[in-house]
PDB file of C-alpha atoms in Angstrom:
ATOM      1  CA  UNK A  91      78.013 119.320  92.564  1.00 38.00           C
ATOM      2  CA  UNK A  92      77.432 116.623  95.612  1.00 41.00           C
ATOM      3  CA  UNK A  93      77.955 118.448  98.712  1.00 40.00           C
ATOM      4  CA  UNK A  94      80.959 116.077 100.113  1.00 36.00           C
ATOM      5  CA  UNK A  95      78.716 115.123 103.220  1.00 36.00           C
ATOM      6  CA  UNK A  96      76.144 113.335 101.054  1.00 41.00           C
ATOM      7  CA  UNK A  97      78.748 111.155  99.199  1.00 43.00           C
ATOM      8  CA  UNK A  98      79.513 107.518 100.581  1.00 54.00           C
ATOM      9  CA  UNK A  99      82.466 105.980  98.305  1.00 73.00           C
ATOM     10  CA  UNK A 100      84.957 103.389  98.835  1.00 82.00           C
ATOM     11  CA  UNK A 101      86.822 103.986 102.070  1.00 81.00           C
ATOM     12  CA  UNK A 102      84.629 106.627 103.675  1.00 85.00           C
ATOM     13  CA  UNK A 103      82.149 104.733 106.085  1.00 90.00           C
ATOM     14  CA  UNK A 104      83.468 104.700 109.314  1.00 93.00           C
ATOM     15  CA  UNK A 105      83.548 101.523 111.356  1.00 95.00           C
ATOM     16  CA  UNK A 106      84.356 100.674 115.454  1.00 96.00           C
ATOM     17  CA  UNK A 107      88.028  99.564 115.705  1.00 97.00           C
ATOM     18  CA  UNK A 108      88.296  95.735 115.581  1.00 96.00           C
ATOM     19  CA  UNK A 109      89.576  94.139 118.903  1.00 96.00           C
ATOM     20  CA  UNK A 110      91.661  91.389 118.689  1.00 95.00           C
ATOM     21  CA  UNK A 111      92.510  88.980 121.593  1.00 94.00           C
ATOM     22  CA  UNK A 112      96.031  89.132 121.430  1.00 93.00           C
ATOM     23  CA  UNK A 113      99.426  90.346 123.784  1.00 91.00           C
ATOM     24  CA  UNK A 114     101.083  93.090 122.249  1.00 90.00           C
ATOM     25  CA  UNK A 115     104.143  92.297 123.706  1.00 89.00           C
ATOM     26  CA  UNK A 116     104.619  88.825 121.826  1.00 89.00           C
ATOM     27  CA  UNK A 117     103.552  89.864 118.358  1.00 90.00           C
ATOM     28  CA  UNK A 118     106.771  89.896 116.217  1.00 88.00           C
ATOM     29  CA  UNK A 119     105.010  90.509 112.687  1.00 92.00           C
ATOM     30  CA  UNK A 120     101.511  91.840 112.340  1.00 94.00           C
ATOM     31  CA  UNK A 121     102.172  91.408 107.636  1.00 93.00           C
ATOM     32  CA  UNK A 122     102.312  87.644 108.627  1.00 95.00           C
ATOM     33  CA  UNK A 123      99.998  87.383 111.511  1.00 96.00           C
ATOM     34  CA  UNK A 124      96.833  85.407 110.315  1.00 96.00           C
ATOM     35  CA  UNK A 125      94.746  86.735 113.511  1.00 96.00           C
ATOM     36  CA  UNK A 126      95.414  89.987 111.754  1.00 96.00           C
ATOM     37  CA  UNK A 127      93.868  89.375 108.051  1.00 96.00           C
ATOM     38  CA  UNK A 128      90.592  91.001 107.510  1.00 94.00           C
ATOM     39  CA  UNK A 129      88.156  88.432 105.271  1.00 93.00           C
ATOM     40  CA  UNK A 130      86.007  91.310 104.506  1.00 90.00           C
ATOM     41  CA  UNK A 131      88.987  93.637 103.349  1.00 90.00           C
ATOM     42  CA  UNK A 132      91.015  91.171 102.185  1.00 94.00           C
ATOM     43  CA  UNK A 133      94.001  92.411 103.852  1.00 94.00           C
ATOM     44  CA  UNK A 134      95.840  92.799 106.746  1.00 95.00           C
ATOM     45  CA  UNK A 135      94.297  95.309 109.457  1.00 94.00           C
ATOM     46  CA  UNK A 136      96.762  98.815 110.081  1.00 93.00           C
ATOM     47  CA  UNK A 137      93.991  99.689 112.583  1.00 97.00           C
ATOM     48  CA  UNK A 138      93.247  97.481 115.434  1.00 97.00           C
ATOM     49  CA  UNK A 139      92.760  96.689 118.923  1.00 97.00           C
ATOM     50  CA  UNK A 140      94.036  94.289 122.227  1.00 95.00           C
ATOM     51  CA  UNK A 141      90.788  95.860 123.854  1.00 95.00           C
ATOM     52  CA  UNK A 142      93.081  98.731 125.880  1.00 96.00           C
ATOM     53  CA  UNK A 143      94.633 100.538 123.297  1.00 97.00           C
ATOM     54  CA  UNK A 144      94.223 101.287 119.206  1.00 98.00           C
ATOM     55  CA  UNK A 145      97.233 100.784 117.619  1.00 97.00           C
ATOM     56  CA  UNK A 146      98.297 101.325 113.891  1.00 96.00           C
ATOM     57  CA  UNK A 147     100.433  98.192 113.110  1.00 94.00           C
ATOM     58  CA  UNK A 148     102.957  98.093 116.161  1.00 94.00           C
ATOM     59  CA  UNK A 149     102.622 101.537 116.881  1.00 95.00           C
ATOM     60  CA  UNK A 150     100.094 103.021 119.608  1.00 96.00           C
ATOM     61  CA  UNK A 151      97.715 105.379 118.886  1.00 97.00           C
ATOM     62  CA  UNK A 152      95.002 105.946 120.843  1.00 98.00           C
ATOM     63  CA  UNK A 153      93.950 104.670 124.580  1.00 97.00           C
ATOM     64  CA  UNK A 154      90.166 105.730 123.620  1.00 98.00           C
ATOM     65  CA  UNK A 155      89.164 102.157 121.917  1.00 98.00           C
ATOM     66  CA  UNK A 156      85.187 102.842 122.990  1.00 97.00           C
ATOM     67  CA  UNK A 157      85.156 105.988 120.228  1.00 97.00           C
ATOM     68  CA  UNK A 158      87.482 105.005 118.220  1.00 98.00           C
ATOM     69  CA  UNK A 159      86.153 105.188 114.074  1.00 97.00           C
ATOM     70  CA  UNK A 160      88.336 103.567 111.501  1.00 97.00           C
ATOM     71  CA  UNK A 161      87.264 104.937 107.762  1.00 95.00           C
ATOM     72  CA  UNK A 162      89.764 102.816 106.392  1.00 91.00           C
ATOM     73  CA  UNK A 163      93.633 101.717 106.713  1.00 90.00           C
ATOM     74  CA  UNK A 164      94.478 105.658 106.050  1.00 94.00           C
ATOM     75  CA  UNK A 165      92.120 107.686 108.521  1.00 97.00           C
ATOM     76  CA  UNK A 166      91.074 106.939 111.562  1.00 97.00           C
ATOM     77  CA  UNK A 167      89.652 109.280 114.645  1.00 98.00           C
ATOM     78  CA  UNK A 168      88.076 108.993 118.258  1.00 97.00           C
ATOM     79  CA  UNK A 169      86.462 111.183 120.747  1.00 96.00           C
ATOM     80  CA  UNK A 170      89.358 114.174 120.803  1.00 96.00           C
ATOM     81  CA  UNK A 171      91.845 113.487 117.686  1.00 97.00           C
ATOM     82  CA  UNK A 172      91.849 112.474 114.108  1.00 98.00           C
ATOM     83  CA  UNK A 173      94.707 110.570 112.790  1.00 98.00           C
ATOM     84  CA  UNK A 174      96.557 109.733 109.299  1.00 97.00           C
ATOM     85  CA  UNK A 175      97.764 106.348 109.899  1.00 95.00           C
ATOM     86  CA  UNK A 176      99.886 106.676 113.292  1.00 95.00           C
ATOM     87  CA  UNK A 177     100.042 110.076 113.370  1.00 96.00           C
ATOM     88  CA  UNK A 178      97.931 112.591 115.323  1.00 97.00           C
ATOM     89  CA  UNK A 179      96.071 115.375 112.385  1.00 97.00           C
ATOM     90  CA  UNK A 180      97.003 118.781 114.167  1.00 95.00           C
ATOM     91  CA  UNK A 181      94.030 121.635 113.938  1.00 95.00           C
ATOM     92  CA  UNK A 182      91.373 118.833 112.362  1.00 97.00           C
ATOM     93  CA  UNK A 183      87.462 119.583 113.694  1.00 96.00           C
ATOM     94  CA  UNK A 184      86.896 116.320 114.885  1.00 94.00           C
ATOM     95  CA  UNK A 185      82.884 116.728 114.639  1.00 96.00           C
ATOM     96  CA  UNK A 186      83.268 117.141 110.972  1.00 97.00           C
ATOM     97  CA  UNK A 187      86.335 115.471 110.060  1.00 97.00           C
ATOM     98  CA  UNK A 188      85.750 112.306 108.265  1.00 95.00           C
ATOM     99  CA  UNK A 189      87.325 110.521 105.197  1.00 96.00           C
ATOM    100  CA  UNK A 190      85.647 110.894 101.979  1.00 96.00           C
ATOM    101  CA  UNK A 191      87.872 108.212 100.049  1.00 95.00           C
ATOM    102  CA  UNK A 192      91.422 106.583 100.586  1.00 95.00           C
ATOM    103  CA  UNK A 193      93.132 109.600  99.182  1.00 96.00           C
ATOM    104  CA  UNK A 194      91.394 112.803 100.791  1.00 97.00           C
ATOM    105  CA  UNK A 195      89.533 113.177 104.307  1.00 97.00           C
ATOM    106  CA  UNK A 196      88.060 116.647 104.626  1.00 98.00           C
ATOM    107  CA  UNK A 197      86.882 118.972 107.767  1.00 97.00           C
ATOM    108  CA  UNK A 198      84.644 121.060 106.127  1.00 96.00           C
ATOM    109  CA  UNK A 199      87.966 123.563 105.576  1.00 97.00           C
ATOM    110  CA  UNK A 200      91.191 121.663 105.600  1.00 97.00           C
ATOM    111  CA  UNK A 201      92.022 118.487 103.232  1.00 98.00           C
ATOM    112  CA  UNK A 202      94.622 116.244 104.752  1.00 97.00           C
ATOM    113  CA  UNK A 203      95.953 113.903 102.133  1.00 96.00           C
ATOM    114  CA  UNK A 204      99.295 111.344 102.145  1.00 92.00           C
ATOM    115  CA  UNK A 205     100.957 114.039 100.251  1.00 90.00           C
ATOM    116  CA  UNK A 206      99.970 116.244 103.514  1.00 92.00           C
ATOM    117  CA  UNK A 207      97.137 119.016 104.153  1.00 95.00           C
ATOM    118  CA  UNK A 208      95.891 121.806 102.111  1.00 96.00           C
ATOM    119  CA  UNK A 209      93.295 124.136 102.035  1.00 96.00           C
ATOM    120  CA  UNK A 210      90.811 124.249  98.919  1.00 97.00           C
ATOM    121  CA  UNK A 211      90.450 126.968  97.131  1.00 97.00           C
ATOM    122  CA  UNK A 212      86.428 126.626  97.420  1.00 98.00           C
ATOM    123  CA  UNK A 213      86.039 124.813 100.402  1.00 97.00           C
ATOM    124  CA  UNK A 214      82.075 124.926  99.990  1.00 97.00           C
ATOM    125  CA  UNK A 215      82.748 123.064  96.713  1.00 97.00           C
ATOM    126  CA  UNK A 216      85.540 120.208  97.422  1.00 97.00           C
ATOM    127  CA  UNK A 217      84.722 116.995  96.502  1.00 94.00           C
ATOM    128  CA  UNK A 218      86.365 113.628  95.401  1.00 97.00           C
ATOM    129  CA  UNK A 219      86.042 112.704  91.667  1.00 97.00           C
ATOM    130  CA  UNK A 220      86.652 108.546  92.231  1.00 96.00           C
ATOM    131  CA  UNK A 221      87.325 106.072  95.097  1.00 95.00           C
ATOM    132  CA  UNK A 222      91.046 107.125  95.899  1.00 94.00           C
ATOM    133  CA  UNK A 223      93.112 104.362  95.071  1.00 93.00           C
ATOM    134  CA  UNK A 224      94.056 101.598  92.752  1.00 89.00           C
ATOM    135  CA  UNK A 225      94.289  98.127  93.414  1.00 89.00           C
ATOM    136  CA  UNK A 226      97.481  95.984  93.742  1.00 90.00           C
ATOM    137  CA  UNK A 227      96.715  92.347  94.615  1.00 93.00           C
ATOM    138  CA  UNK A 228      99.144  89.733  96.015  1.00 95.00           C
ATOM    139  CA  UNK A 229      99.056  86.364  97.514  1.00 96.00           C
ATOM    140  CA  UNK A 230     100.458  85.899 100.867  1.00 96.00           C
ATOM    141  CA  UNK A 231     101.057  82.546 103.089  1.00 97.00           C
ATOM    142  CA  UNK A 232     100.551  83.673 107.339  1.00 96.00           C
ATOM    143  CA  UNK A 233     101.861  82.122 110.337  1.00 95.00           C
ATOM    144  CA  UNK A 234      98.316  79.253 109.716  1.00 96.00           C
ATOM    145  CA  UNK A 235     100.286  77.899 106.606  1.00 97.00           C
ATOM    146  CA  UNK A 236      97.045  78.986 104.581  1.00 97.00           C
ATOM    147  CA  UNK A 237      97.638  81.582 101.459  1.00 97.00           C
ATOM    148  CA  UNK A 238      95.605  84.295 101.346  1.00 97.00           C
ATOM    149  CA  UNK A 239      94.637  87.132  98.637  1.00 96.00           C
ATOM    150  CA  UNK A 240      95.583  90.577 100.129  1.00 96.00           C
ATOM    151  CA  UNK A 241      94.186  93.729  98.096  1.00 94.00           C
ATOM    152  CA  UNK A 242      96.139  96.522  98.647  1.00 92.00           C
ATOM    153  CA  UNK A 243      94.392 100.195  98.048  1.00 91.00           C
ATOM    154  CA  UNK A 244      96.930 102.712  97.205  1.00 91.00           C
ATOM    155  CA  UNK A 245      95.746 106.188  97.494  1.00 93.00           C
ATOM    156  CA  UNK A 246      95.816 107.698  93.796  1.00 94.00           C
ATOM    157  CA  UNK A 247      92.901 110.258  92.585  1.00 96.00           C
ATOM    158  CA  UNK A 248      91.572 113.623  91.806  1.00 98.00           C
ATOM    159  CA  UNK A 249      89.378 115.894  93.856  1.00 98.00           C
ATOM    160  CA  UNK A 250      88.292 119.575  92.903  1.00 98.00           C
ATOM    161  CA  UNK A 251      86.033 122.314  93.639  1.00 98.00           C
ATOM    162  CA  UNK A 252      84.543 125.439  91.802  1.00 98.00           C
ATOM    163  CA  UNK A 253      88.220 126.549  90.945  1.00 98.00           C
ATOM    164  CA  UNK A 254      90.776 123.358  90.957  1.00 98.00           C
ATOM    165  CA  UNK A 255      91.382 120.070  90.081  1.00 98.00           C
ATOM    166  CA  UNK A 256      93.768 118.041  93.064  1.00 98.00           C
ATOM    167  CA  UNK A 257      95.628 115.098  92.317  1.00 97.00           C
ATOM    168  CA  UNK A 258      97.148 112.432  94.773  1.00 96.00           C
ATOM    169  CA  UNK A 259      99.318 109.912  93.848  1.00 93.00           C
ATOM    170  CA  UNK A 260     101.551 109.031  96.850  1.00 86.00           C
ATOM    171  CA  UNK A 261     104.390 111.123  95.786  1.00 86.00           C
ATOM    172  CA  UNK A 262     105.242 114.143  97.223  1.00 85.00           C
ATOM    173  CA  UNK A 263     102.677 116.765  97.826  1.00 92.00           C
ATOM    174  CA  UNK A 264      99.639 117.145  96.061  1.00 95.00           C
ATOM    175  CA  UNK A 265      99.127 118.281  92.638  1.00 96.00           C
ATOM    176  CA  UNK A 266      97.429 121.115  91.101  1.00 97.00           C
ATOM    177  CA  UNK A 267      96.112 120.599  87.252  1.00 97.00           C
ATOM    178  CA  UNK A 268      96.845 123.159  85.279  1.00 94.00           C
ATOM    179  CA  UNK A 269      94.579 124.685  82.164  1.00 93.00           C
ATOM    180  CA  UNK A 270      91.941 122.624  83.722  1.00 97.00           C
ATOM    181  CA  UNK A 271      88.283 123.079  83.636  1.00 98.00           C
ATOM    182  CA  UNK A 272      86.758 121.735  86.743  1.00 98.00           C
ATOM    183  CA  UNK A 273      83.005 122.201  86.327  1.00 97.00           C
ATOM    184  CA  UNK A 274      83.528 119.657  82.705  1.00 98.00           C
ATOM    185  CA  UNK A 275      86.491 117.712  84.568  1.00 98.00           C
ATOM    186  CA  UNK A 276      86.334 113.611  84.927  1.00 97.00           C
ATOM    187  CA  UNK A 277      87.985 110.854  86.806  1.00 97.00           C
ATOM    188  CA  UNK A 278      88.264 107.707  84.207  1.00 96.00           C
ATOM    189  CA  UNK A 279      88.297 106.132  88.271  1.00 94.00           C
ATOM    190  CA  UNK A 280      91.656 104.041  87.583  1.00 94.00           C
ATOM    191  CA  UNK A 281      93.770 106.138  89.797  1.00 93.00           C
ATOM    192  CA  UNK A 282      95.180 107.532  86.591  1.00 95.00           C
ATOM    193  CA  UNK A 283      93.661 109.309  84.107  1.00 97.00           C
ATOM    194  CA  UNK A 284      90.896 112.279  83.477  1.00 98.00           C
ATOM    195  CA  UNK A 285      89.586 114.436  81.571  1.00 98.00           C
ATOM    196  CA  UNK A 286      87.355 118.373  80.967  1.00 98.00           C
ATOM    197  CA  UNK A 287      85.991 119.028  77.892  1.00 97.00           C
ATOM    198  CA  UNK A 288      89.217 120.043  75.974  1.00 97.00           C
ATOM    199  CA  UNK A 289      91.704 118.201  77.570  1.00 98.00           C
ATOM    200  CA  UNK A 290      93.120 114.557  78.837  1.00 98.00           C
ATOM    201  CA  UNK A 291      95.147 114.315  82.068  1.00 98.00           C
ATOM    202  CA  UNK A 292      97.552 111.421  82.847  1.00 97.00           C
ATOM    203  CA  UNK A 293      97.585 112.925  86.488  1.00 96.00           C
ATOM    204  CA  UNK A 294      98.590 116.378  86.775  1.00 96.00           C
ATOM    205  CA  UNK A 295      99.800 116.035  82.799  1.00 96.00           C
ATOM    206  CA  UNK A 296      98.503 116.858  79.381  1.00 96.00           C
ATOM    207  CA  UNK A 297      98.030 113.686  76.956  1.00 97.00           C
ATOM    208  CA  UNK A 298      98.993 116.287  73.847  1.00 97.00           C
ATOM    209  CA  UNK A 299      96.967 116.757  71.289  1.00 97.00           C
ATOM    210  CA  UNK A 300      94.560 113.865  72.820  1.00 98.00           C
ATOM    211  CA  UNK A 301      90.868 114.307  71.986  1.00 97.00           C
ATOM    212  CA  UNK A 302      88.632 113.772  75.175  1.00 97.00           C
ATOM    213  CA  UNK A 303      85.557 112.755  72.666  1.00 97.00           C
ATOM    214  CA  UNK A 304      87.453 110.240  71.545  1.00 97.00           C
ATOM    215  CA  UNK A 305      90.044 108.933  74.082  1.00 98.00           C
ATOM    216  CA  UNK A 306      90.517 105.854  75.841  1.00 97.00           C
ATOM    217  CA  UNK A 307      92.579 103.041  77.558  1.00 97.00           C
ATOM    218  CA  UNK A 308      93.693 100.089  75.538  1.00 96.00           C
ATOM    219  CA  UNK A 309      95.558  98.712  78.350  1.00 95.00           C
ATOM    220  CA  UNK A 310      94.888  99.602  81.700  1.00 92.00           C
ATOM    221  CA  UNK A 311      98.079  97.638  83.245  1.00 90.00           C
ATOM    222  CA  UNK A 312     100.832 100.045  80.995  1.00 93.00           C
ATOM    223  CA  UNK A 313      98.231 102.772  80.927  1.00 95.00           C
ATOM    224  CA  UNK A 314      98.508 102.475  76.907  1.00 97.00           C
ATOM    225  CA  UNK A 315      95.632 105.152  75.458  1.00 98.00           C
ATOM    226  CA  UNK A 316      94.475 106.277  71.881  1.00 98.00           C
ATOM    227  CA  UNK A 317      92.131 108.761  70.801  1.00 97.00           C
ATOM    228  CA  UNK A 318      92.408 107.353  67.440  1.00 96.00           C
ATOM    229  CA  UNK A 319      94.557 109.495  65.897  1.00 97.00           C
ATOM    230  CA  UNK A 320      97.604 109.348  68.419  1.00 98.00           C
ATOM    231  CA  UNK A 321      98.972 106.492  70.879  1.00 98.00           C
ATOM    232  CA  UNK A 322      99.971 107.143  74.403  1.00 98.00           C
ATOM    233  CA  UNK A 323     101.837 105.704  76.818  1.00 97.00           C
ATOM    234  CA  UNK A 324     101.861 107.444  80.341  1.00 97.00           C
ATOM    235  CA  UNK A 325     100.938 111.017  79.069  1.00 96.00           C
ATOM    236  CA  UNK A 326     103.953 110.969  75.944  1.00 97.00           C
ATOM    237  CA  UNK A 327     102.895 110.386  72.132  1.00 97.00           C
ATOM    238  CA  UNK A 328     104.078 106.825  70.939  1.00 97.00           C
ATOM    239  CA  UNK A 329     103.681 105.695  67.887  1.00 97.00           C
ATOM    240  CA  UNK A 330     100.784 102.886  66.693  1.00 96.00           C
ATOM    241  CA  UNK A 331     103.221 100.041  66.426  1.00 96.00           C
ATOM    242  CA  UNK A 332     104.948 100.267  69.522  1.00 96.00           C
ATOM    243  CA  UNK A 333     101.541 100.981  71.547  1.00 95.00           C
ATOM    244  CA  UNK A 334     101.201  97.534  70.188  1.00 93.00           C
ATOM    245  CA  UNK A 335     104.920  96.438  71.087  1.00 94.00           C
ATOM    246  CA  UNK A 336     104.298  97.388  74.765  1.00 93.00           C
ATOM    247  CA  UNK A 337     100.573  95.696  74.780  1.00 92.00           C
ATOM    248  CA  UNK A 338     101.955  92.203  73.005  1.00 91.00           C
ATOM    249  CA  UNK A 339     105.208  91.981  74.737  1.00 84.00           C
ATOM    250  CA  UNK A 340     104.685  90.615  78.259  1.00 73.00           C
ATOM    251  CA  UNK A 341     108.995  91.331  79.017  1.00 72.00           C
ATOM    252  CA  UNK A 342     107.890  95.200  78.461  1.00 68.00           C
TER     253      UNK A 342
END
């Protein structure tokens, strides 16, 4: 297994804070703002700058703008503190802290998620399986008149070590796979699914009777699957024709 140092996925490079020339006081909505869209991202910043303090939307954050690292619109942290969104990350080691995808940034001991912070079971071993997030992409007209594309990354995805298999997905706290392997375990990377050698996970759940040799995603939208022999929607057994019904029926 990567040691979680070495691995450089979506999310996890850490970049100065942008600074933008702009009063604080008159900014009335930052999700509308065109001085706030990021062409690179293609989004809106949460992180970002008047040049005197780091702020996380409307909300201040940070006075220390020189140190101040942004891994992504989750994680953020500068010369004393690390941070989940506005919020200050109590007990994180700042020298190792750093964010290994949109779901999960690590210490080197504690994992501090959406869902909130745990501690591995192998800390030595803890490692992200996929990018942390899927993609939800809407247009958006700003205060220019232009429209814009803005990608949204929502944390979703699994992370394990030597013992467990973790799952985020931006509902309550995080979840713990049961009758997993984690040495054979997978991320299909959609935010969704995975699988070990015996089994298929929608999440934290079983896909019954679903053959991992064999399995795969016929529509990635519904998260419709097959292994051949049985249909799933979600992780519950539906039959062949109304797989088929859900794909085919753009009302469903």
């Amino acid at each position: 297994m990567e040691e979680f140092m070495e691995i450089v996925r979506a999310g996890s490079k850490s970049k100065p804070v942008k600074i933008i020339d702009v009063d604080f006081d008159t900014l009335v909505d930052i999700n509308k703002d065109h001085r706030f869209y990021d062409q690179e991202e293609k989004a809106i910043l949460h992180y970002w700058s008047d040049g005197k303090t780091v702020y996380w939307r409307h909300r201040l954050v940070s006075k220390d703008v020189e140190h101040f690292q942004v891994f992504n619109g989750t994680f953020a942290k500068d010369s004393k503190s690390c941070y989940l969104y506005d919020t200050k990350l109590r007990g994180a080691n700042n020298e190792t802290f750093k964010a290994l995808n949109y779901s999960y940034a690590f210490d080197g001991k504690t994992v501090w998620t959406i869902s909130g912070r745990f501690e591995p079971a192998d800390p030595k071993t803890f490692d992200v399986c996929d990018d942390g997030f899927w993609l939800s992409e809407i247009k958006i007209t700003l205060t220019d008149g232009k429209e814009y594309t803005e990608i949204l990354h929502i944390p979703y995805g699994f992370a394990k070590d030597s013992k467990q298999v973790y799952y985020e997905n931006y509902e309550g706290k995080i979840k713990i796979l049961k009758k997993v392997d984690p040495e054979s375990f997978v991320s299909n990377k959609d935010g969704y699914f995975g699988w070990d050698k015996s089994n298929v996970y929608y999440g934290k759940n079983l896909l019954p009777g679903a053959s991992p040799e064999n399995w795969r995603v016929i529509d990635d939208k519904r998260q419709i699957s097959t292994d051949g022999k049985y249909f799933y929607r979600l992780n519950k057994k539906i039959s062949e024709e109304e797989a088929y019904e859900w794909i085919n029926n753009p009302r469903l």
